[in-house]
Amino acid sequence: MTVRPARPEWQKSSYCGDGAACVYVAAAPGALVRVADRADPAHLVMATTRAAWAEFLQTVKEPV
């Protein structure tokens, strides 16, 4: 019996509204985070570690 990996559960950015230019994020196996420009794994833009993703989010949320 072949075990198929679970499909990622993509989360749409709360800042994109109803627009088509949205960023989607999904947890990946292990300690990775996937980031895509749409909720389709075939359009993967990048994968990064959860720690790096958390640091990125903290940085972009800081007031300028």
PDB file of C-alpha atoms in Angstrom:
ATOM      1  CA  MET A   1       0.000   0.000   0.000  1.00  0.00           C
ATOM      2  CA  THR A   2       1.336   3.434  -0.964  1.00  0.00           C
ATOM      3  CA  VAL A   3       0.903   6.264   1.500  1.00  0.00           C
ATOM      4  CA  ARG A   4       0.267   9.570  -0.232  1.00  0.00           C
ATOM      5  CA  PRO A   5       1.435  12.721   1.535  1.00  0.00           C
ATOM      6  CA  ALA A   6      -1.309  15.033   2.734  1.00  0.00           C
ATOM      7  CA  ARG A   7      -2.024  17.997   0.508  1.00  0.00           C
ATOM      8  CA  PRO A   8      -0.877  21.275   2.010  1.00  0.00           C
ATOM      9  CA  GLU A   9      -3.540  23.414   3.632  1.00  0.00           C
ATOM     10  CA  TRP A  10      -2.908  26.810   2.074  1.00  0.00           C
ATOM     11  CA  GLN A  11      -3.722  29.917   4.101  1.00  0.00           C
ATOM     12  CA  LYS A  12      -4.452  33.121   2.163  1.00  0.00           C
ATOM     13  CA  SER A  13      -2.891  36.342   3.452  1.00  0.00           C
ATOM     14  CA  SER A  14      -5.389  38.470   5.350  1.00  0.00           C
ATOM     15  CA  TYR A  15      -3.999  41.549   3.568  1.00  0.00           C
ATOM     16  CA  CYS A  16      -4.919  40.544   0.013  1.00  0.00           C
ATOM     17  CA  GLY A  17      -8.678  41.052   0.280  1.00  0.00           C
ATOM     18  CA  ASP A  18     -10.548  39.897  -2.814  1.00  0.00           C
ATOM     19  CA  GLY A  19      -7.691  40.614  -5.213  1.00  0.00           C
ATOM     20  CA  ALA A  20      -6.003  38.044  -7.404  1.00  0.00           C
ATOM     21  CA  ALA A  21      -2.472  39.031  -6.320  1.00  0.00           C
ATOM     22  CA  CYS A  22      -2.455  37.112  -3.034  1.00  0.00           C
ATOM     23  CA  VAL A  23       0.226  35.306  -1.087  1.00  0.00           C
ATOM     24  CA  TYR A  24      -0.511  31.840   0.288  1.00  0.00           C
ATOM     25  CA  VAL A  25       1.390  29.990   3.009  1.00  0.00           C
ATOM     26  CA  ALA A  26       1.306  26.309   3.988  1.00  0.00           C
ATOM     27  CA  ALA A  27       3.179  24.167   6.466  1.00  0.00           C
ATOM     28  CA  ALA A  28       5.413  21.623   4.778  1.00  0.00           C
ATOM     29  CA  PRO A  29       6.769  18.360   6.170  1.00  0.00           C
ATOM     30  CA  GLY A  30       9.459  18.850   8.763  1.00  0.00           C
ATOM     31  CA  ALA A  31      10.354  22.403   9.682  1.00  0.00           C
ATOM     32  CA  LEU A  32       9.531  24.081   6.383  1.00  0.00           C
ATOM     33  CA  VAL A  33       6.991  26.688   5.296  1.00  0.00           C
ATOM     34  CA  ARG A  34       5.854  26.953   1.665  1.00  0.00           C
ATOM     35  CA  VAL A  35       5.032  30.335   0.161  1.00  0.00           C
ATOM     36  CA  ALA A  36       3.164  30.655  -3.146  1.00  0.00           C
ATOM     37  CA  ASP A  37       1.478  33.345  -5.203  1.00  0.00           C
ATOM     38  CA  ARG A  38      -1.726  31.257  -5.392  1.00  0.00           C
ATOM     39  CA  ALA A  39      -3.210  28.255  -3.600  1.00  0.00           C
ATOM     40  CA  ASP A  40      -1.659  25.752  -5.962  1.00  0.00           C
ATOM     41  CA  PRO A  41       1.490  23.787  -5.065  1.00  0.00           C
ATOM     42  CA  ALA A  42       2.514  23.792  -8.740  1.00  0.00           C
ATOM     43  CA  HIS A  43       3.148  27.526  -8.406  1.00  0.00           C
ATOM     44  CA  LEU A  44       5.511  27.275  -5.447  1.00  0.00           C
ATOM     45  CA  VAL A  45       7.591  30.412  -5.102  1.00  0.00           C
ATOM     46  CA  MET A  46       9.789  29.342  -2.208  1.00  0.00           C
ATOM     47  CA  ALA A  47      10.180  27.138   0.828  1.00  0.00           C
ATOM     48  CA  THR A  48      11.882  28.344   3.982  1.00  0.00           C
ATOM     49  CA  THR A  49      12.342  27.268   7.584  1.00  0.00           C
ATOM     50  CA  ARG A  50       9.677  28.086  10.147  1.00  0.00           C
ATOM     51  CA  ALA A  51      12.238  30.092  12.129  1.00  0.00           C
ATOM     52  CA  ALA A  52      13.179  32.208   9.096  1.00  0.00           C
ATOM     53  CA  TRP A  53       9.492  32.726   8.236  1.00  0.00           C
ATOM     54  CA  ALA A  54       8.723  33.863  11.802  1.00  0.00           C
ATOM     55  CA  GLU A  55      11.650  36.301  11.681  1.00  0.00           C
ATOM     56  CA  PHE A  56      10.456  37.645   8.314  1.00  0.00           C
ATOM     57  CA  LEU A  57       6.934  38.199   9.662  1.00  0.00           C
ATOM     58  CA  GLN A  58       8.241  39.957  12.756  1.00  0.00           C
ATOM     59  CA  THR A  59      10.384  42.244  10.601  1.00  0.00           C
ATOM     60  CA  VAL A  60       7.607  43.251   8.205  1.00  0.00           C
ATOM     61  CA  LYS A  61       5.206  43.927  11.088  1.00  0.00           C
ATOM     62  CA  GLU A  62       7.617  46.330  12.808  1.00  0.00           C
ATOM     63  CA  PRO A  63       6.656  49.997  12.458  1.00  0.00           C
ATOM     64  CA  VAL A  64       8.889  52.004  10.160  1.00  0.00           C
TER      65      VAL A  64
END
